[in-house]
Amino acid sequence: MSKVKGTIAIVILIISWFAMLWLTGSRTPWQIFSTTDKGEGISVYLGDIPSENYDRMGFTKGLVEYIASENSWLVGTDRGELFLFDNDGKQVWKRSLGIGKLVSLCVSHDEKIAFVGEQSPAGNLYAVDLYGGDILWKFAAETVVGVEPAKRSYPSIVHICVDKEDNVYANAYRFVTAKDGSRGYNGKAVAFTKKGEPLWQFPHNENIDSWINWCDVNDNNGKVVLSTSAYEIRPDMKYRDTMYLIDKGTGRLLNSVDVPPVPPFENTVMRGSPNFSADGTFLAAACSDGRGLLFYSNGKILWQRELSKPTQVDEAWINASGRDGFAVKEGVIFTTINTFNRENWQLPTPVEHPSNNSFYVFNYDGTFKYKYKALGTMEQIVFAGDLAACAVGRNVRTHNYAAHGAVIIDLQSGKELNFFHTEGPLQAVAISNDGTSLAGIEAPAVTPEGKIIGAYKLHIWQR
C-alpha cells in the first residue's frame, strides 16, 4: 500500500511539474515566483534563458520602467514576457506577449499604457493596459519591413518614444546578411495615435536602406529625429545621411544632416542618440567614432568635442565607441562604451582606450564640466532630478566582474553616490521619480573560462 501511495505522489509531482513548465516556460518553475531579500535589496528570478558568451557583441537584454502611479516596476524580458512588480518584488500581473524577445519599451505619460516592441517573425509593437496586462492593440513590423525566416532575418521594433499626447513613434527595422558578408537594411519609422490609429510612415512608399536604431520626439519644435547606424555605405544606398528631421504631425521630411566622418572611419554612426533638450532648442548626439556633438534643432552643428580619439596601436586602430547623448538641465551628456578594434569589433585590442566606459558632461557653451569613469559599459542611463542612474555591464577587455551593478551619480558634481553590485552584468536600470528606489535587470554570462556568472533577475534597491 505504501508503494502505491509513493507512486501516486511521484506521479502527481511529475504532472504538477509539467503543468508549471507549461504555465511558466521554466525548467525550474518554482523559482518563477521566488523573491529574495538578503539585506542588500530584493531580487526576483525572471526565468531560464540561454547564458551568452561574455565577449559577444549582441547580448541578453532586459527592459524596466518605473510606474509612479503604482509605485511599481514594469519589466520586459528576452522570454517575451511582460511583468508588473510592486516595490517589494511581488508580482502584480504577467503577460506572455509572443515567441520573440522584448527589445524596446515606453510608457504613456498618463501611465495607463505600455508600448512594447519585440523582435520576432512578426516584430510586433504592442499597446498593453498597465492595470491588467491586456493587449489593447498591436502592429506588425513585418508588414512594412518584411521577414525572411530562412535567412534568420526577423523584424524588430528597435526604439519607441511618445509625445505629450501619447502619440507613438517607433523605428521598425530588419537586416539580412548576404553570402559575401554584406548587409542589407530595411527600416521604416511609423507613427500611431494612443489608440493605435495610423498617423504616418516614413518613408511613405519605400524602406530606408540603412540601419535606424534611434528616434526622439519633441512637442516644442514639432519634430521627430531619426539617426542612422549602418556600418557600411554602398554606392547604391539612397539614405546615406546621419540624421533625418521629420514633421511629427505629418511625417514630412523637413531636412537631413550628413555629419562627415573622421579617419579611419568611412561614415558617421549614431546608435543611442540623438535626443532633444526639453525645450526643443538643442539636439545632443554621440558618434561611434568617439565624438560628442551638440546641434540646434534644425540639425546645424553648434559644437563638437572629441571624447575618444581613434588611435593606432600595434597596427590596430582602437577607439572607445560613443553612444548616448542627452541635453538636460545640468548640461550636455555623452557616454563612451568598451574599447573596440576598428577592423572587427570581436577582435582583441592591445590595450584599453583611456576614454572608454566614461560619462562626460559639458556646459551648453561647450566648456568641460567633468568626467565619470565606470569599470564597465554603462548599458543604460536614466534620470531623476539631479541624479543619473547607470546600469554597468560588461567590460570585454578586462573581464572585471566586480564592475557589474547599478551606479547613482550626482549630476552637479559627478560624484558617485551609490553602487549596488550584481554578479552578472546589469543590462537595464530604472529609478523612481524621487530617486529613493532603484531597479535593474541582471543577465547571466559565460566567462572565457567557461563559468556561468549571474542569473536573469530583477533587482530592487532602496537608497
Coordinates of C-alpha atoms in Angstrom, one line a residue:
M1 CA 0.0 0.0 0.0
S2 CA 2.8 2.4 0.9
K3 CA 4.4 1.7 -2.5
V4 CA 1.2 2.6 -4.3
K5 CA 0.9 5.9 -2.3
G6 CA 4.6 6.7 -3.1
T7 CA 4.0 6.0 -6.8
I8 CA 0.9 8.2 -6.8
A9 CA 2.8 11.0 -5.0
I10 CA 5.6 10.9 -7.6
V11 CA 3.1 10.9 -10.5
I12 CA 1.3 13.9 -9.0
L13 CA 4.6 15.7 -8.6
I14 CA 5.6 15.0 -12.2
I15 CA 2.2 16.1 -13.5
S16 CA 2.4 19.3 -11.4
W17 CA 6.0 20.0 -12.8
F18 CA 4.8 19.6 -16.4
A19 CA 1.8 21.9 -15.6
M20 CA 4.1 24.6 -14.1
L21 CA 6.5 24.2 -17.0
W22 CA 3.6 24.8 -19.4
L23 CA 2.5 27.8 -17.5
T24 CA 5.8 29.4 -16.9
G25 CA 8.1 28.0 -19.6
S26 CA 10.8 27.4 -17.0
R27 CA 12.5 24.2 -16.2
T28 CA 12.7 25.3 -12.5
P29 CA 9.2 26.8 -12.3
W30 CA 9.2 27.1 -8.5
Q31 CA 11.8 29.9 -8.9
I32 CA 9.5 32.0 -11.1
F33 CA 7.6 33.2 -8.1
S34 CA 10.6 33.4 -5.8
T35 CA 11.7 36.7 -4.2
T36 CA 14.7 37.0 -2.1
D37 CA 15.9 39.8 0.2
K38 CA 19.5 39.3 1.5
G39 CA 19.6 42.8 3.1
E40 CA 21.2 44.3 0.0
G41 CA 17.9 44.7 -1.9
I42 CA 15.3 42.4 -3.3
S43 CA 15.9 40.1 -6.3
V44 CA 13.3 38.3 -8.4
Y45 CA 14.1 35.4 -10.7
L46 CA 12.8 36.1 -14.2
G47 CA 13.1 32.5 -15.7
D48 CA 15.6 30.5 -17.6
I49 CA 17.4 32.0 -20.7
P50 CA 20.5 30.8 -22.5
S51 CA 23.7 32.1 -20.9
E52 CA 25.6 34.0 -23.6
N53 CA 29.3 34.4 -24.2
Y54 CA 30.6 37.3 -22.1
D55 CA 32.6 38.7 -25.0
R56 CA 30.0 38.6 -27.8
M57 CA 28.6 41.7 -29.4
G58 CA 24.9 41.1 -29.2
F59 CA 23.9 40.2 -25.6
T60 CA 21.0 39.5 -23.4
K61 CA 18.6 42.4 -23.0
G62 CA 16.1 43.4 -20.3
L63 CA 13.7 46.3 -20.0
V64 CA 12.5 48.1 -16.9
E65 CA 10.5 51.3 -16.2
Y66 CA 9.3 52.8 -13.0
I67 CA 5.5 53.4 -12.8
A68 CA 5.0 56.2 -10.3
S69 CA 1.2 55.9 -10.0
E70 CA 1.5 52.3 -8.8
N71 CA 5.0 52.6 -7.1
S72 CA 5.9 49.6 -9.2
W73 CA 8.2 48.3 -11.9
L74 CA 7.3 47.3 -15.4
V75 CA 9.7 44.6 -16.7
G76 CA 10.2 43.1 -20.2
T77 CA 12.3 40.1 -20.9
D78 CA 14.1 38.1 -23.6
R79 CA 11.5 35.4 -23.0
G80 CA 8.8 37.6 -24.5
E81 CA 7.2 38.2 -21.0
L82 CA 6.0 41.5 -19.5
F83 CA 5.6 41.8 -15.7
L84 CA 4.4 44.4 -13.3
F85 CA 6.1 44.0 -9.8
D86 CA 5.4 46.2 -6.8
N87 CA 8.2 47.8 -4.9
D88 CA 8.6 44.8 -2.6
G89 CA 9.1 42.5 -5.6
K90 CA 5.6 40.9 -5.6
Q91 CA 4.2 40.1 -9.0
V92 CA 1.1 42.1 -9.8
W93 CA 0.5 40.6 -13.2
K94 CA 2.3 38.9 -16.0
R95 CA 1.6 38.8 -19.8
S96 CA 3.3 36.4 -22.3
L97 CA 3.3 38.5 -25.5
G98 CA 4.7 36.1 -28.0
I99 CA 7.6 34.0 -29.2
G100 CA 10.1 36.8 -29.6
K101 CA 12.3 38.9 -27.4
L102 CA 11.1 42.2 -26.0
V103 CA 13.6 44.8 -27.1
S104 CA 12.0 48.3 -26.5
L105 CA 9.7 49.8 -24.0
C106 CA 8.0 53.2 -23.5
V107 CA 5.2 54.2 -21.1
S108 CA 2.4 56.8 -21.8
H109 CA 2.5 60.0 -19.8
D110 CA -0.7 59.1 -18.0
E111 CA 0.9 55.7 -17.1
K112 CA -2.1 53.8 -18.4
I113 CA -0.5 52.1 -21.4
A114 CA 2.9 50.5 -22.1
F115 CA 4.1 50.4 -25.6
V116 CA 6.4 47.4 -26.2
G117 CA 8.5 46.4 -29.1
E118 CA 9.6 42.9 -29.9
Q119 CA 12.0 41.0 -32.3
S120 CA 10.1 38.1 -33.8
P121 CA 8.8 36.8 -37.1
A122 CA 6.0 39.4 -36.8
G123 CA 8.1 42.1 -35.0
N124 CA 5.0 43.4 -33.1
L125 CA 4.5 46.8 -31.5
Y126 CA 2.1 46.2 -28.6
A127 CA 0.0 48.6 -26.6
V128 CA -0.6 47.0 -23.2
D129 CA -3.0 48.1 -20.5
L130 CA -0.8 48.8 -17.4
Y131 CA -3.6 47.9 -14.9
G132 CA -4.1 44.3 -16.0
G133 CA -1.7 43.5 -18.8
D134 CA -4.3 43.2 -21.6
I135 CA -3.3 43.8 -25.1
L136 CA -5.1 46.9 -26.4
W137 CA -3.8 46.9 -30.0
K138 CA -0.7 45.8 -31.9
F139 CA 1.1 46.5 -35.2
A140 CA 3.3 44.0 -37.1
A141 CA 6.6 45.5 -38.4
E142 CA 6.7 42.5 -40.8
T143 CA 4.0 44.3 -42.9
V144 CA 6.4 47.2 -43.6
V145 CA 10.0 45.8 -43.5
G146 CA 9.3 42.2 -44.3
V147 CA 10.7 38.9 -42.9
E148 CA 13.0 36.2 -44.2
P149 CA 12.9 33.2 -41.8
A150 CA 15.1 31.1 -44.0
K151 CA 17.9 33.7 -43.5
R152 CA 17.0 34.3 -39.8
S153 CA 16.2 37.9 -40.7
Y154 CA 13.4 39.0 -38.4
P155 CA 11.9 42.4 -37.9
S156 CA 12.2 44.4 -34.7
I157 CA 10.6 47.5 -33.2
V158 CA 14.0 48.8 -32.0
H159 CA 13.0 52.0 -30.3
I160 CA 9.8 53.8 -29.2
C161 CA 9.1 57.3 -28.0
V162 CA 5.9 59.2 -27.2
D163 CA 4.8 62.9 -27.3
K164 CA 2.7 64.8 -24.8
E165 CA -0.5 63.5 -26.3
D166 CA 0.9 59.9 -26.1
N167 CA 1.1 59.6 -29.9
V168 CA 3.6 56.8 -30.5
Y169 CA 6.7 57.0 -32.8
A170 CA 8.7 53.8 -33.4
N171 CA 11.5 52.5 -35.6
A172 CA 10.8 49.2 -37.4
Y173 CA 14.0 47.6 -38.7
R174 CA 15.3 44.4 -40.2
F175 CA 18.7 43.4 -41.7
V176 CA 19.9 40.4 -43.7
T177 CA 23.4 39.2 -44.2
A178 CA 24.4 38.1 -47.8
K179 CA 26.7 35.2 -48.6
D180 CA 29.5 37.7 -49.2
G181 CA 29.1 39.1 -45.7
S182 CA 27.5 42.4 -46.8
R183 CA 24.4 43.6 -45.1
G184 CA 21.0 44.6 -46.5
Y185 CA 19.0 47.1 -44.4
N186 CA 15.2 47.7 -44.2
G187 CA 14.0 50.4 -42.0
K188 CA 10.8 52.5 -41.6
A189 CA 9.6 55.0 -39.0
V190 CA 5.9 54.5 -38.0
A191 CA 3.6 56.8 -36.0
F192 CA 0.3 56.0 -34.3
T193 CA -2.2 57.6 -32.0
K194 CA -2.6 56.3 -28.5
K195 CA -5.5 54.2 -29.7
G196 CA -3.4 52.6 -32.5
E197 CA -4.8 54.7 -35.4
P198 CA -2.0 55.1 -38.1
L199 CA -0.7 58.7 -38.4
W200 CA 2.1 58.2 -41.0
Q201 CA 5.1 56.2 -42.2
F202 CA 8.5 57.5 -43.2
P203 CA 9.4 57.0 -46.0
H204 CA 5.9 56.5 -47.3
N205 CA 6.4 54.3 -50.3
E206 CA 9.8 52.6 -49.6
N207 CA 12.1 51.5 -46.9
I208 CA 15.2 53.2 -45.5
D209 CA 18.1 51.3 -46.9
S210 CA 20.1 51.9 -43.7
W211 CA 20.1 50.8 -40.1
I212 CA 17.8 53.1 -38.0
N213 CA 18.4 52.4 -34.3
W214 CA 17.2 55.6 -32.6
C215 CA 14.4 58.2 -32.6
D216 CA 13.2 61.0 -30.4
V217 CA 10.3 63.4 -30.5
N218 CA 9.8 66.9 -29.1
D219 CA 6.5 68.9 -28.8
N220 CA 8.1 72.3 -28.5
N221 CA 9.6 72.1 -32.0
G222 CA 7.2 69.6 -33.5
K223 CA 9.9 67.3 -34.8
V224 CA 10.9 63.7 -34.8
V225 CA 14.6 62.9 -35.4
L226 CA 15.9 59.6 -36.7
S227 CA 19.6 58.6 -36.8
T228 CA 21.3 56.0 -38.9
S229 CA 23.9 53.5 -37.9
A230 CA 24.9 51.4 -40.9
Y231 CA 28.5 50.3 -40.6
E232 CA 29.0 50.2 -44.4
I233 CA 28.0 52.7 -47.0
R234 CA 27.4 51.3 -50.5
P235 CA 27.3 53.5 -53.7
D236 CA 23.7 52.3 -54.4
M237 CA 22.4 53.4 -50.9
K238 CA 19.8 56.2 -51.0
Y239 CA 19.5 57.1 -47.3
R240 CA 23.2 57.9 -46.6
D241 CA 22.8 60.9 -44.3
T242 CA 23.3 60.7 -40.5
M243 CA 20.1 62.3 -39.2
Y244 CA 16.6 62.8 -40.6
L245 CA 14.3 65.5 -39.2
I246 CA 10.6 64.9 -39.7
D247 CA 7.4 66.8 -39.0
K248 CA 5.8 64.9 -36.2
G249 CA 2.3 65.7 -37.3
T250 CA 2.5 64.8 -41.0
G251 CA 5.6 62.6 -41.4
R252 CA 7.0 65.0 -44.0
L253 CA 10.8 65.2 -44.2
L254 CA 12.0 68.6 -43.1
N255 CA 15.7 68.1 -43.7
S256 CA 18.5 65.7 -43.3
V257 CA 22.0 66.1 -42.0
D258 CA 25.2 64.5 -43.2
V259 CA 27.9 64.5 -40.4
P260 CA 31.3 64.0 -42.1
P261 CA 33.2 61.0 -40.7
V262 CA 36.7 61.2 -39.1
P263 CA 39.5 58.8 -40.1
P264 CA 39.8 55.9 -40.2
F265 CA 36.0 55.7 -40.3
E266 CA 34.1 55.8 -43.6
N267 CA 30.8 57.1 -42.2
T268 CA 29.3 58.5 -39.1
V269 CA 27.2 56.2 -36.9
M270 CA 24.8 57.1 -34.2
R271 CA 23.5 54.2 -32.1
G272 CA 21.9 55.6 -28.9
S273 CA 21.2 59.2 -29.8
P274 CA 20.4 62.0 -30.7
N275 CA 18.0 63.4 -28.1
F276 CA 16.3 66.8 -27.9
S277 CA 16.5 69.1 -25.0
A278 CA 13.2 69.5 -23.2
D279 CA 12.6 73.0 -24.7
G280 CA 13.3 71.6 -28.2
T281 CA 16.2 74.1 -28.8
F282 CA 19.1 71.6 -28.9
L283 CA 19.9 68.1 -30.0
A284 CA 22.7 66.0 -28.4
A285 CA 24.4 63.1 -30.1
A286 CA 27.4 60.8 -29.6
C287 CA 29.0 59.0 -32.6
S288 CA 30.6 55.6 -32.7
D289 CA 33.9 57.3 -33.8
G290 CA 34.2 58.9 -30.4
R291 CA 32.7 62.4 -30.9
G292 CA 30.1 64.2 -29.0
L293 CA 28.0 66.9 -30.8
L294 CA 25.5 69.5 -29.9
F295 CA 23.2 70.6 -32.7
Y296 CA 20.5 73.2 -33.0
S297 CA 17.1 71.6 -33.5
N298 CA 17.4 72.2 -37.3
G299 CA 20.5 70.0 -37.4
K300 CA 23.1 72.7 -37.6
I301 CA 26.2 71.8 -35.5
L302 CA 26.8 74.2 -32.6
W303 CA 29.9 72.4 -31.4
Q304 CA 31.6 69.1 -31.3
R305 CA 34.1 67.5 -28.8
E306 CA 36.5 64.7 -29.2
L307 CA 35.6 62.2 -26.4
S308 CA 37.7 59.3 -27.6
K309 CA 40.3 59.8 -30.4
P310 CA 40.8 56.8 -32.6
T311 CA 44.4 55.7 -32.1
Q312 CA 46.6 53.2 -33.9
V313 CA 48.4 50.8 -31.5
D314 CA 50.5 47.9 -32.9
E315 CA 48.9 48.3 -36.3
A316 CA 45.4 48.1 -34.9
W317 CA 43.0 51.1 -34.8
I318 CA 41.2 51.2 -31.5
N319 CA 38.6 53.6 -30.0
A320 CA 36.0 53.8 -27.3
S321 CA 32.7 54.0 -29.2
G322 CA 30.4 56.9 -28.3
R323 CA 26.8 56.0 -27.8
D324 CA 24.5 58.2 -25.7
G325 CA 23.7 61.9 -26.0
F326 CA 21.4 63.9 -23.6
A327 CA 20.7 67.6 -23.3
V328 CA 19.4 68.1 -19.7
K329 CA 19.3 70.9 -17.2
E330 CA 22.7 70.1 -15.7
G331 CA 24.4 70.1 -19.1
V332 CA 25.1 68.1 -22.2
I333 CA 26.0 64.5 -21.5
F334 CA 27.8 62.0 -23.7
T335 CA 28.9 58.4 -23.0
T336 CA 31.5 56.0 -24.4
I337 CA 31.4 52.3 -24.1
N338 CA 34.0 49.5 -24.4
T339 CA 37.3 49.6 -26.4
F340 CA 36.9 48.1 -29.9
N341 CA 39.1 47.1 -32.8
R342 CA 38.3 49.1 -35.9
E343 CA 38.8 46.1 -38.2
N344 CA 36.4 43.8 -36.3
W345 CA 34.7 44.6 -33.0
Q346 CA 35.2 40.9 -32.0
L347 CA 39.0 41.1 -32.3
P348 CA 41.1 41.8 -29.2
T349 CA 42.8 45.1 -28.7
P350 CA 46.4 45.7 -27.5
V351 CA 45.2 48.0 -24.7
E352 CA 42.1 49.6 -23.3
H353 CA 41.4 53.1 -24.7
P354 CA 41.8 55.6 -21.8
S355 CA 38.4 57.2 -22.7
N356 CA 36.3 54.1 -22.6
N357 CA 33.3 53.4 -20.4
S358 CA 33.0 57.1 -19.5
F359 CA 30.3 59.7 -18.8
Y360 CA 31.2 63.2 -20.0
V361 CA 29.3 66.4 -19.0
F362 CA 29.7 69.8 -20.8
N363 CA 28.1 73.2 -20.3
Y364 CA 25.9 74.3 -23.1
D365 CA 28.7 76.7 -24.3
G366 CA 30.9 73.6 -24.9
T367 CA 33.2 74.0 -21.8
F368 CA 34.0 70.8 -20.0
K369 CA 32.5 70.2 -16.6
Y370 CA 33.6 66.7 -15.5
K371 CA 34.1 63.1 -16.5
Y372 CA 33.0 60.0 -14.6
K373 CA 34.6 56.7 -15.5
A374 CA 33.0 53.3 -14.8
L375 CA 34.7 50.0 -14.8
G376 CA 32.3 48.5 -17.4
T377 CA 29.9 49.6 -20.1
M378 CA 27.1 51.9 -19.0
E379 CA 24.3 49.9 -20.7
Q380 CA 21.6 52.4 -19.9
I381 CA 21.3 55.8 -18.2
V382 CA 18.1 57.3 -16.7
F383 CA 17.5 60.5 -14.8
A384 CA 15.6 61.6 -11.7
G385 CA 16.0 65.2 -10.6
D386 CA 19.8 65.9 -10.3
L387 CA 20.6 62.2 -10.3
A388 CA 21.7 59.8 -13.0
A389 CA 21.2 56.1 -12.6
C390 CA 23.5 53.9 -14.7
A391 CA 23.4 50.1 -15.4
V392 CA 27.0 48.9 -15.5
G393 CA 27.5 45.8 -17.6
R394 CA 30.4 44.1 -19.2
N395 CA 34.0 45.1 -19.8
V396 CA 35.0 42.8 -22.6
R397 CA 38.7 43.8 -22.3
T398 CA 39.4 43.5 -18.6
H399 CA 36.7 41.0 -17.6
N400 CA 36.3 42.9 -14.3
Y401 CA 33.2 41.2 -12.9
A402 CA 33.3 43.5 -9.9
A403 CA 32.2 46.3 -12.2
H404 CA 28.7 44.9 -12.7
G405 CA 25.9 46.7 -10.9
A406 CA 23.9 50.0 -10.6
V407 CA 25.6 53.3 -10.0
I408 CA 24.0 56.6 -8.9
I409 CA 25.8 59.8 -9.9
D410 CA 25.2 63.3 -8.7
L411 CA 24.8 65.3 -11.9
Q412 CA 26.0 68.5 -10.4
S413 CA 29.4 67.2 -9.3
G414 CA 29.9 63.9 -11.0
K415 CA 30.3 62.2 -7.6
E416 CA 29.4 58.5 -7.3
L417 CA 26.7 58.4 -4.5
N418 CA 25.8 54.7 -4.5
F419 CA 26.9 51.4 -6.1
F420 CA 24.8 48.2 -5.9
H421 CA 26.8 45.2 -7.1
T422 CA 25.4 42.3 -9.2
E423 CA 27.1 39.1 -10.0
G424 CA 26.2 39.2 -13.7
P425 CA 26.2 42.2 -16.0
L426 CA 23.5 44.7 -15.3
Q427 CA 21.7 45.4 -18.6
A428 CA 18.9 47.8 -17.7
V429 CA 18.1 50.3 -15.0
A430 CA 15.2 52.5 -13.8
I431 CA 14.8 54.9 -10.9
S432 CA 11.8 56.3 -9.0
N433 CA 10.9 60.0 -9.5
D434 CA 12.1 60.9 -6.1
G435 CA 15.4 59.0 -6.5
T436 CA 14.9 56.7 -3.5
S437 CA 14.2 53.4 -5.2
L438 CA 16.2 51.8 -8.0
A439 CA 15.7 48.7 -10.1
G440 CA 17.9 46.8 -12.6
I441 CA 17.9 43.7 -14.7
E442 CA 20.9 41.3 -14.3
A443 CA 21.8 38.8 -17.1
P444 CA 23.8 35.6 -16.9
A445 CA 27.0 35.3 -18.9
V446 CA 29.6 32.6 -19.7
T447 CA 33.1 33.7 -18.9
P448 CA 36.1 32.8 -21.1
E449 CA 36.9 30.1 -18.5
G450 CA 33.5 28.5 -19.1
K451 CA 32.0 29.6 -15.8
I452 CA 28.4 30.9 -15.7
I453 CA 28.1 34.0 -13.6
G454 CA 24.9 35.7 -12.6
A455 CA 21.2 34.9 -13.4
Y456 CA 18.3 36.6 -15.2
K457 CA 16.9 38.6 -12.3
L458 CA 15.1 41.8 -11.4
H459 CA 16.8 43.7 -8.5
I460 CA 15.1 46.4 -6.4
W461 CA 17.2 48.6 -4.2
Q462 CA 16.4 51.3 -1.7
R463 CA 18.8 54.3 -1.3

